[in-house]
Tab-separated table of C-alpha atoms in Angstrom:
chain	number	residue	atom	x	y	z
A	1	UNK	CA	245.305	-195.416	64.359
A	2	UNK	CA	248.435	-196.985	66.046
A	3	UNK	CA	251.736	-196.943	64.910
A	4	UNK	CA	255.288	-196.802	65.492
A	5	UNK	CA	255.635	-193.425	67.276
A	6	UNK	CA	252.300	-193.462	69.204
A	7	UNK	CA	248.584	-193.912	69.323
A	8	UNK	CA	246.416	-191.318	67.512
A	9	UNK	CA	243.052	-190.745	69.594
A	10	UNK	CA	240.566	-188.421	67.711
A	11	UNK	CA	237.818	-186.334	69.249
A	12	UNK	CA	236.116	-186.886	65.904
A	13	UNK	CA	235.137	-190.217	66.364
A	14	UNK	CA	231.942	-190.152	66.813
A	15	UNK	CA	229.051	-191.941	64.972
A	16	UNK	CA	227.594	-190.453	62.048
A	17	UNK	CA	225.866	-187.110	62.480
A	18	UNK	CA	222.471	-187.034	61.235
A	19	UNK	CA	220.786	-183.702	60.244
A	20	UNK	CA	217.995	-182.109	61.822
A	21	UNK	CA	215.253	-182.775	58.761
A	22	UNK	CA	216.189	-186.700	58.847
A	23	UNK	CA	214.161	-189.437	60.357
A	24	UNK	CA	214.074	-193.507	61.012
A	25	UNK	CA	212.015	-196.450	62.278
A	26	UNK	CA	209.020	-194.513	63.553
A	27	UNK	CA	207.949	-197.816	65.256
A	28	UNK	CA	210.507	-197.551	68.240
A	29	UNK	CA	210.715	-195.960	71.462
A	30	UNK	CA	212.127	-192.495	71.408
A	31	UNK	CA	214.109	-192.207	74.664
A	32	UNK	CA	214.668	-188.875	76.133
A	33	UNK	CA	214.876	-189.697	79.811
A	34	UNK	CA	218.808	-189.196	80.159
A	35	UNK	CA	220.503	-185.555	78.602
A	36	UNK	CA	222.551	-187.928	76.246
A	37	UNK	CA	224.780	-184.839	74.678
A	38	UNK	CA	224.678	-186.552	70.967
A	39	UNK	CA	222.838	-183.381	69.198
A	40	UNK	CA	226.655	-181.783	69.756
A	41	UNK	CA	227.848	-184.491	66.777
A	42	UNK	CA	227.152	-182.369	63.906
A	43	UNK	CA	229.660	-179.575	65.104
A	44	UNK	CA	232.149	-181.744	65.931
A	45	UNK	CA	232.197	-184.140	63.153
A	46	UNK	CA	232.833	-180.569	61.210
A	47	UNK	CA	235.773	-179.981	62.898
A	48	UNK	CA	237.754	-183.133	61.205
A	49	UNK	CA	241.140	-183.676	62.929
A	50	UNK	CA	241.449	-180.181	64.711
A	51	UNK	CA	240.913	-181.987	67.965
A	52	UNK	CA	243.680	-185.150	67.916
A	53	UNK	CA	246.165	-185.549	70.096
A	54	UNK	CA	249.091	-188.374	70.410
A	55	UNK	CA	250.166	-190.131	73.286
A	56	UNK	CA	253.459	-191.865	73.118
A	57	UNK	CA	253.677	-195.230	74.600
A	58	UNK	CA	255.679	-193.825	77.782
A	59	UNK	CA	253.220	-191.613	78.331
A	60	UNK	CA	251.007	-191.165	81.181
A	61	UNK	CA	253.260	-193.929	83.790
A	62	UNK	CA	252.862	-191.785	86.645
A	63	UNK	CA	249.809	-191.323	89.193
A	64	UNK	CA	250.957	-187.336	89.253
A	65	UNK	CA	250.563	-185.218	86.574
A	66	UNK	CA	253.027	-182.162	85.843
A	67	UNK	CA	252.024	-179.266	87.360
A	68	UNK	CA	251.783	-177.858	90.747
A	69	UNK	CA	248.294	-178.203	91.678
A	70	UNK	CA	246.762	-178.761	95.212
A	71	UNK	CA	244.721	-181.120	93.229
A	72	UNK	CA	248.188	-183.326	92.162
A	73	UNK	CA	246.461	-185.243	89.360
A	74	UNK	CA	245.561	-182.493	87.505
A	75	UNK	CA	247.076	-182.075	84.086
A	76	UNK	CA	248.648	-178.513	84.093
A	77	UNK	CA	247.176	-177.912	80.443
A	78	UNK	CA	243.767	-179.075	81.710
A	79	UNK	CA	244.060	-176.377	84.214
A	80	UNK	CA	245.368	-173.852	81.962
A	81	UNK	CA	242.380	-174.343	79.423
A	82	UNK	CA	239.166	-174.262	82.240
A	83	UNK	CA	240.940	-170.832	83.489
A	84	UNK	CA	241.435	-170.049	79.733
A	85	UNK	CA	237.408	-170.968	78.406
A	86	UNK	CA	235.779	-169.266	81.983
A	87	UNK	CA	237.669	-166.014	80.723
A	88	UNK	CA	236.348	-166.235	77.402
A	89	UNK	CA	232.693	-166.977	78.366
A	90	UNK	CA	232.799	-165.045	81.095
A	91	UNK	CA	230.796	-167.236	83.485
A	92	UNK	CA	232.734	-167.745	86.597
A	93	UNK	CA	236.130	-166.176	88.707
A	94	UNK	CA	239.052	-168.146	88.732
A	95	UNK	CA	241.068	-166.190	90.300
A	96	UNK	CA	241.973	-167.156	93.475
A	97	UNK	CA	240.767	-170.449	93.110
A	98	UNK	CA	241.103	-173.813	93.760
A	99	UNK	CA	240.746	-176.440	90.740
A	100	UNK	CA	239.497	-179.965	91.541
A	101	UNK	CA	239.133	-182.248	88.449
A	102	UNK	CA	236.631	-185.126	88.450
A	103	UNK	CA	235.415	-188.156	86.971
A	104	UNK	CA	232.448	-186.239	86.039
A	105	UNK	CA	230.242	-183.641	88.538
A	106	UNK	CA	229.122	-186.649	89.713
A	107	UNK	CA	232.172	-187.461	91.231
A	108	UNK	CA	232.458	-184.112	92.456
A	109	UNK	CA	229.368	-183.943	93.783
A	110	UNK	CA	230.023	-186.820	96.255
A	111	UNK	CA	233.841	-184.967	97.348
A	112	UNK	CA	231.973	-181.631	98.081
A	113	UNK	CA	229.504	-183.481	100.263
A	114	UNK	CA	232.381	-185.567	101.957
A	115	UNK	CA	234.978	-182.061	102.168
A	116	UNK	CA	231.858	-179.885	103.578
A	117	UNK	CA	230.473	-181.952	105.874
A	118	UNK	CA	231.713	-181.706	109.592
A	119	UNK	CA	232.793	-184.627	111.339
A	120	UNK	CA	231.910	-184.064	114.948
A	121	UNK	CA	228.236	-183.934	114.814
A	122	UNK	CA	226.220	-186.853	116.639
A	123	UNK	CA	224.195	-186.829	113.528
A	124	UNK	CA	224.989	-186.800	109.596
A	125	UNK	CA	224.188	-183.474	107.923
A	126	UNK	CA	221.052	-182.528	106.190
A	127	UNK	CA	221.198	-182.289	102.167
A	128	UNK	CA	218.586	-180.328	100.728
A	129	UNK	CA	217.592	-178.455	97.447
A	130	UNK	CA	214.604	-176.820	95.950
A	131	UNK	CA	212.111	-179.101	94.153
A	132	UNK	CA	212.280	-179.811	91.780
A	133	UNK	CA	215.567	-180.879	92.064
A	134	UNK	CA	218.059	-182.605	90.543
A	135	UNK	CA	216.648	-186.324	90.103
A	136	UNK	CA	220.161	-187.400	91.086
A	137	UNK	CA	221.251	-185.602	94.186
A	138	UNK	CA	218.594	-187.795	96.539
A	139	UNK	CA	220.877	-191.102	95.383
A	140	UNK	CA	223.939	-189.305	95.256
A	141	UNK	CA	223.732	-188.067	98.968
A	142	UNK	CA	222.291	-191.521	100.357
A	143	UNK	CA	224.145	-194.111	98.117
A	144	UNK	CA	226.727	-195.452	100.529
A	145	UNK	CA	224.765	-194.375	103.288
A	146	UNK	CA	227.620	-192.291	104.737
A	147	UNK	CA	227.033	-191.369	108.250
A	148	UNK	CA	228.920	-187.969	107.312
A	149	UNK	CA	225.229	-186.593	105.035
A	150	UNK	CA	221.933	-187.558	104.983
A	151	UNK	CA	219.070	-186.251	102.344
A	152	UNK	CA	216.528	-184.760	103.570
A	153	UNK	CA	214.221	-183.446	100.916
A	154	UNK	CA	212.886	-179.909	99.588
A	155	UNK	CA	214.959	-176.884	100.581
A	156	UNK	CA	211.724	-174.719	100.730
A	157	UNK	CA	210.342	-176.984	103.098
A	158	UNK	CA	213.417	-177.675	105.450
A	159	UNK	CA	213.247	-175.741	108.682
A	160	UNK	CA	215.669	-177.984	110.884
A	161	UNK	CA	218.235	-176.032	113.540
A	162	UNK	CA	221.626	-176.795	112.761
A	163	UNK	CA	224.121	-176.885	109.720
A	164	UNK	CA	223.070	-178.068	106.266
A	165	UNK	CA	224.219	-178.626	102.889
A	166	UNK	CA	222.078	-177.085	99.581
A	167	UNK	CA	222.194	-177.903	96.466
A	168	UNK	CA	221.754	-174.976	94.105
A	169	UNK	CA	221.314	-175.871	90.350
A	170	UNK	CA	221.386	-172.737	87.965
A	171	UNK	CA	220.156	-173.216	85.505
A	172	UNK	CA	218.144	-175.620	87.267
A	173	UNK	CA	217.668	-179.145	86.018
A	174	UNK	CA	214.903	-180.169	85.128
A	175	UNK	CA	213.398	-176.538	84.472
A	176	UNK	CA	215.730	-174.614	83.446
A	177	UNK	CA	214.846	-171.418	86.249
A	178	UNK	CA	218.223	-169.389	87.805
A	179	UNK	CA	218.094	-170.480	91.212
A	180	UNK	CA	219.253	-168.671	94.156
A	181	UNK	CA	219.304	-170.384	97.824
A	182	UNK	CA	216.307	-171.347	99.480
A	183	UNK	CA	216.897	-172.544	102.950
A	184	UNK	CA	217.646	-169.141	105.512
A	185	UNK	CA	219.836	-170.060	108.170
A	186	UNK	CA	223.969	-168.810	108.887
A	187	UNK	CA	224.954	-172.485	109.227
A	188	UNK	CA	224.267	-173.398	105.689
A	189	UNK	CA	227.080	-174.475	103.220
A	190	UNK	CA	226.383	-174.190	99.193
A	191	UNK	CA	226.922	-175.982	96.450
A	192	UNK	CA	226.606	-174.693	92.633
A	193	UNK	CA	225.991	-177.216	90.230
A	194	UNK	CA	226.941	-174.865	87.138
A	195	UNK	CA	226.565	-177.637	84.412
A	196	UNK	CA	224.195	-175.680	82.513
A	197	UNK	CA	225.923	-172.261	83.126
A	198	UNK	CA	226.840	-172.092	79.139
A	199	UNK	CA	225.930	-169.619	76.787
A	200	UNK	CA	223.716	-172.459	74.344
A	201	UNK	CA	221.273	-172.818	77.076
A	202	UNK	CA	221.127	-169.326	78.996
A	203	UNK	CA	222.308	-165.742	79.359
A	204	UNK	CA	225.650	-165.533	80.947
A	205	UNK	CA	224.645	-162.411	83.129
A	206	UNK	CA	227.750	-162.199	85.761
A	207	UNK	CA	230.938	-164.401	86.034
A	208	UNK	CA	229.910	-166.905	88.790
A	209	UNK	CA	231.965	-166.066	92.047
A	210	UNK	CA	230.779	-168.908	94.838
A	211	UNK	CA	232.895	-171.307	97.524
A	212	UNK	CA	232.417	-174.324	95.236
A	213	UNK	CA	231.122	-174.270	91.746
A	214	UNK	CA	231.062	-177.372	89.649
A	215	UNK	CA	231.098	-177.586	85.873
A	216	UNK	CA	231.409	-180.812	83.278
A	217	UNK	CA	232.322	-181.597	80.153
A	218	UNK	CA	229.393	-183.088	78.793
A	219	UNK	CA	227.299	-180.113	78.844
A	220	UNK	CA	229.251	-177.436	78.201
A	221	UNK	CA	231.091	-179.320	74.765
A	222	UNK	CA	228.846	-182.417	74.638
A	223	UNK	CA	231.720	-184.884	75.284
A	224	UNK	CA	230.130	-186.924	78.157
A	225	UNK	CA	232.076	-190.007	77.493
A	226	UNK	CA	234.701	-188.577	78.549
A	227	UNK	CA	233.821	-188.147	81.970
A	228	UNK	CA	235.738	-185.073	82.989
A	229	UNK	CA	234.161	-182.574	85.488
A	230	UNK	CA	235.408	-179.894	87.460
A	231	UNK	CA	235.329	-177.777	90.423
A	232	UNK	CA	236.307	-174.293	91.480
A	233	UNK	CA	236.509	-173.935	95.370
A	234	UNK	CA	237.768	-170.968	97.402
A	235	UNK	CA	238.969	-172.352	99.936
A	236	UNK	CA	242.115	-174.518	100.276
A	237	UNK	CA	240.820	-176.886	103.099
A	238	UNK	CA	237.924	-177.869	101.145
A	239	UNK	CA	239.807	-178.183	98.010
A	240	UNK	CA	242.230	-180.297	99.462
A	241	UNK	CA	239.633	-182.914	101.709
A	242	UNK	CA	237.815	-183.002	97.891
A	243	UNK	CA	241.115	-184.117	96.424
A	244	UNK	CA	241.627	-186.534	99.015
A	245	UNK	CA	238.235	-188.282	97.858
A	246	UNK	CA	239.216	-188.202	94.551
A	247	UNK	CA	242.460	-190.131	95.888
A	248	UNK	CA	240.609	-192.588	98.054
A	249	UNK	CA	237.981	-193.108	95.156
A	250	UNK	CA	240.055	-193.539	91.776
A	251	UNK	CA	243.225	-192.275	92.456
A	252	UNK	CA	243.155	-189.327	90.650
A	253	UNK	CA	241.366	-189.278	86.739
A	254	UNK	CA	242.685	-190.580	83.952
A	255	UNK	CA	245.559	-188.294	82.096
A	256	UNK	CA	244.064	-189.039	78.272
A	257	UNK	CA	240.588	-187.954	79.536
A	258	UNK	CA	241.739	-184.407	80.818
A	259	UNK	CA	244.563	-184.146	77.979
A	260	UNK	CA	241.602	-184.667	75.857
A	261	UNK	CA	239.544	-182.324	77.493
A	262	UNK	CA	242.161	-179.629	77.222
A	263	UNK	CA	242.405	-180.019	73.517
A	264	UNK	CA	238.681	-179.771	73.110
A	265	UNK	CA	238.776	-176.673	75.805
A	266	UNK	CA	241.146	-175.068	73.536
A	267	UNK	CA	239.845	-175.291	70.843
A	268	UNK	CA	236.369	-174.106	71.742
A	269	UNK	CA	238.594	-170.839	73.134
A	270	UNK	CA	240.032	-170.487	69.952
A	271	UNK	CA	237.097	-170.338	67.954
A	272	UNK	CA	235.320	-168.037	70.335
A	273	UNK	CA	238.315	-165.588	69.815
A	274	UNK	CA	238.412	-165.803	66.175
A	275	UNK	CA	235.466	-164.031	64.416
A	276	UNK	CA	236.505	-166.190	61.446
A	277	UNK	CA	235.660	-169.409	62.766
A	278	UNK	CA	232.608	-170.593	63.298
A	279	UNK	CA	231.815	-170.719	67.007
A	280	UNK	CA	231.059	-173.604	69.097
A	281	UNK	CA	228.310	-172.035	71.456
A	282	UNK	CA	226.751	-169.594	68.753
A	283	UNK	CA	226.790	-172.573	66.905
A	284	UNK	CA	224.912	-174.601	69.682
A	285	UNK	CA	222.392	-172.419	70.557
A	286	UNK	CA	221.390	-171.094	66.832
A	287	UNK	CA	220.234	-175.240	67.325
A	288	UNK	CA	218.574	-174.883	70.769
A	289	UNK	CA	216.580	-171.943	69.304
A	290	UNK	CA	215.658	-174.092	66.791
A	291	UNK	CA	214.342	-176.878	68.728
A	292	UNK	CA	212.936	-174.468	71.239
A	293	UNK	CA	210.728	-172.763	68.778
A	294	UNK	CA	209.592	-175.962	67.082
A	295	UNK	CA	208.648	-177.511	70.551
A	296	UNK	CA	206.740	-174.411	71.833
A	297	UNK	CA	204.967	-174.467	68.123
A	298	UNK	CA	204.351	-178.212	68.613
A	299	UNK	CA	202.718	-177.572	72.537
A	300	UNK	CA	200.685	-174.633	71.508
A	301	UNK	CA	199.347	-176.247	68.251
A	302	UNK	CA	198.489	-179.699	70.707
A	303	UNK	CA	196.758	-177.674	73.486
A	304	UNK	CA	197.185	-180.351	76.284
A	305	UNK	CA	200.535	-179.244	77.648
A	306	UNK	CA	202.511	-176.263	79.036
A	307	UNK	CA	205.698	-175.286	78.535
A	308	UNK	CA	207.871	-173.220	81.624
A	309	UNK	CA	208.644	-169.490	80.118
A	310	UNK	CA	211.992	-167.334	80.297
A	311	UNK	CA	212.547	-163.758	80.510
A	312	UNK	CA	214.971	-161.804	77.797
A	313	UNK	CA	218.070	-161.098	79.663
A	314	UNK	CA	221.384	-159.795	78.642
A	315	UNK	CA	224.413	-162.123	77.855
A	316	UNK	CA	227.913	-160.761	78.500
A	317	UNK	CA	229.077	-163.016	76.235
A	318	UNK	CA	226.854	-162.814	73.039
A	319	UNK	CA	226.313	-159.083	73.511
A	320	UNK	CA	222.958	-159.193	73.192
A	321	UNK	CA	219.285	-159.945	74.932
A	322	UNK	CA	218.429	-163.912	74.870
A	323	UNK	CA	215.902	-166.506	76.353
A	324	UNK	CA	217.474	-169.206	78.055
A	325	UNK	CA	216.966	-172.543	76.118
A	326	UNK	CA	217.466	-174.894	78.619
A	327	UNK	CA	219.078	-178.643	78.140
A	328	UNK	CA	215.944	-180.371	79.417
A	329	UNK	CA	212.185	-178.617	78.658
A	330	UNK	CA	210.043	-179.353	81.867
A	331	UNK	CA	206.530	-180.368	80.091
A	332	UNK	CA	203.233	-180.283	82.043
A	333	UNK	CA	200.122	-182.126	81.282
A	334	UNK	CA	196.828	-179.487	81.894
A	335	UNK	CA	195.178	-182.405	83.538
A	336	UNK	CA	194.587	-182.641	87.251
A	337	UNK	CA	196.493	-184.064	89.915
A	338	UNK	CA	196.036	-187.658	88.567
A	339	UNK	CA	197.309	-187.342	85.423
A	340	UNK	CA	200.153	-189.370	84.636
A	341	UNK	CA	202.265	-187.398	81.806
A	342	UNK	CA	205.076	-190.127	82.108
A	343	UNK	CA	202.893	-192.816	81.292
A	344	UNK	CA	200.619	-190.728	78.532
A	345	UNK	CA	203.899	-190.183	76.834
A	346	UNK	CA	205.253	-193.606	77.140
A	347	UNK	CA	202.039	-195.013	75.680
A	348	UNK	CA	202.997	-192.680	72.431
A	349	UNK	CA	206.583	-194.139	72.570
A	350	UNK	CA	208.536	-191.092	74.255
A	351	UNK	CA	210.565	-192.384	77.219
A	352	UNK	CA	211.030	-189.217	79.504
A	353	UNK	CA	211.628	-188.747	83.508
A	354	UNK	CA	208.645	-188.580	85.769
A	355	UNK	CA	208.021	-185.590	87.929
A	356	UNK	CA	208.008	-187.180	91.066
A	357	UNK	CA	212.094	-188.230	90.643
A	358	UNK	CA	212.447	-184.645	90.797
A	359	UNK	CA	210.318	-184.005	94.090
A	360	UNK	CA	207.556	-182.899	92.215
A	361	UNK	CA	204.163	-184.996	91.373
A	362	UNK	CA	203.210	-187.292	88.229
A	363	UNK	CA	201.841	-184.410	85.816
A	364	UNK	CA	205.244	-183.125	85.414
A	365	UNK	CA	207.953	-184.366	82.831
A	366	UNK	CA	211.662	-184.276	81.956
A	367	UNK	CA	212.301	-184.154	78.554
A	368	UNK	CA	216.205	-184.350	77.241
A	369	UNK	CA	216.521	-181.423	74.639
A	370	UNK	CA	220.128	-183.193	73.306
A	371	UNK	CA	219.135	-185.634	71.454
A	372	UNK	CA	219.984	-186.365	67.610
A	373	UNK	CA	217.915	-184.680	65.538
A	374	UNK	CA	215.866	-187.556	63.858
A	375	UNK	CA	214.738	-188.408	67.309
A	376	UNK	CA	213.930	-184.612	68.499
A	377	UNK	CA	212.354	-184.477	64.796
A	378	UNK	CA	210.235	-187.840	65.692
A	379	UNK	CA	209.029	-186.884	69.551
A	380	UNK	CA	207.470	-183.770	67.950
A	381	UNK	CA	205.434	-185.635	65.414
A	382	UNK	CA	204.598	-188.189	68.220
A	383	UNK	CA	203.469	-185.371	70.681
A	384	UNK	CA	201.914	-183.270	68.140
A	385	UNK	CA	199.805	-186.873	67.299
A	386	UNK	CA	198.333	-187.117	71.342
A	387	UNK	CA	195.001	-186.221	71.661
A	388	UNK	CA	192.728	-185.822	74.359
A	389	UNK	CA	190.172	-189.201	74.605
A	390	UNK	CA	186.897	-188.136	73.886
A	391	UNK	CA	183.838	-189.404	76.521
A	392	UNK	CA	182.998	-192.398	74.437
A	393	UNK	CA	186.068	-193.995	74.243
């Protein structure tokens, strides 16, 4: 809505929420291959106008925002409310640290690689992490084909002399495991990829306290169109050669993205601290339990796949003993090495990642967890339907 004194944007607007029991069209392709955040709908669509903000028409002129940030695009409420939500949750320090706001991790990804690696080697940097890894990271690192990095596979199989960058995903994507660092060596410089460090998909079991940590919007409140990712780094130089990307790149991120961001931020806070509000990530994983449970049902019932398992460990921030309930489940087909659990599926309509983008091998699948819930309701009938072919056929 436009008017006179401004331009209303609402958080809200988002389309229709279906509920978990619904379903459509059987006769299309479910696609789960990307972690499309659109099962987070349903909560937000609840919370009406409590998220719109107004911008004024002389708003937002300048490249700089209004603070007094290293990073000097950052929107000082934007800052305020990651500090704010990390305190709440209790998943990472931010104290004494850096902020670096992004178009996304992905974004951020590509300035940590560019602030950590040195420039007066004859030779780029290795970039490694533990398969399977993050489908991304391979195309992420090589892309431009920088002469600063250079992937170079599995961390648990990397035993080159010399200084290297790793990748550490926890909770991992695609499997959902706590990693730690792989690759032993003093010249090593680390990167958390803390996307999935939220309490609807794991136990928050210590605030996070690493040199650079990155986080994003999309999966911690579901709002990936908004493109907003940041990182916590502890030290200044690196923060700064980051933000200096980030200027090169885009020239900063857009000022209605992060005000937007904030708003959401705050109010996720604010409903955490009130016990009379219904909150956001109690709220969000009461529905990855759900689907959990019905998908391990679904896989034990059909026989022909297996599921990764996750210990009960204690959340700081629920107060209580959970399973993690990851973003993405990690199916296996029991077959042998030449099964093909991409293409099985596909043939049954379900579009999913292949194994072997992750660095692992064809009998592996990702499978999104976050999507609507008439599709999530539809790739369990379809996967409780596939059966094993028999010798005559």
């Amino acid at each position: 809505m436009c008017g006179t004194d401004g331009c209303l944007v609402k958080c809200s607007s988002v389309p229709c929420a279906t509920p978990e029991n619904d379903m459509k069209d059987t006769s299309t392709t479910i696609n789960l291959d990307h972690g499309d955040p659109t099962m987070y709908e349903s909560y937000w669509r609840k919370m009406g106008n409590k998220c719109d903000i107004t911008f004024n028409g002389d708003d937002s002129l300048s490249y700089f925002a209004n603070g007094k940030s290293l990073c000097w695009f950052l929107e000082s409420k934007l800052e305020e409310q990651i500090k704010r939500l990390h305190s709440v949750v209790e998943n990472a320090i931010v104290d004494d640290y850096y902020i670096v706001v992004g178009t996304g991790s992905s974004q951020l990804m590509q300035a940590a690689l560019y602030a950590l690696s040195p420039t007066d080697q004859l030779e780029p940097i290795s970039v490694v992490s533990a398969t399977p890894f993050y489908s991304s990271y391979p195309e992420v690192t090589d892309f431009v084909k920088s002469g600063l990095h250079k992937w170079a596979g599995d961390a648990r199989t990397f035993e080159k002399n010399g200084p290297f960058i790793e990748f550490i995903t926890s909770p991992n994507n695609p499997d959902g495991v706590v990693r730690e660092p792989v690759v032993n060596g003093n010249q090593g410089k680390l990167i958390y990829d803390l996307a999935y460090y939220w309490p609807q998909y794991t136990a928050i079991t210590s605030p996070a306290n690493h040199d650079v940590m990155l986080f994003t919007i999309s999966k911690c409140t579901g709002h990936a169109g908004s493109r907003i990712g940041w990182a916590l780094v502890k030290d200044k130089e690196v923060a700064r050669k980051m933000t200096k990307f980030m200027e090169i790149s885009t020239i900063g991120v857009s000022k209605e993205a992060q005000l937007r961001a904030a708003k959401i931020l705050e109010v996720i806070s604010e409903r955490c601290l009130d016990p009379n509000m219904e909150n956001f990530f109690e709220y969000s994983q009461s529905l990855m339990t759900d689907r959990w449970q019905r998908l391990r049902q679904v896989v034990m019932a059909n026989g022909l796949f297996v599921l990764q398992k996750y210990p009960l460990q204690y959340c700081l921030f629920t107060k209580d003993f959970c399973e993690s309930h990851p973003a993405f489940a990690w199916l296996i087909c029991k077959g042998g090495e030449e099964e093909d659990c991409e293409k099985l599926l596909k043939e049954h309509k379900i579009h999913t990642r292949s194994g072997r983008r992750f660095g692992s091998d064809s009998r592996s699948v990702r499978i999104s967890m976050l999507s609507r819930g008439e599709d999530f309701n539809i790739f369990l009938q379809r996967l409780m339907a596939i059966q094993v072919p028999t010798n005559g056929n």
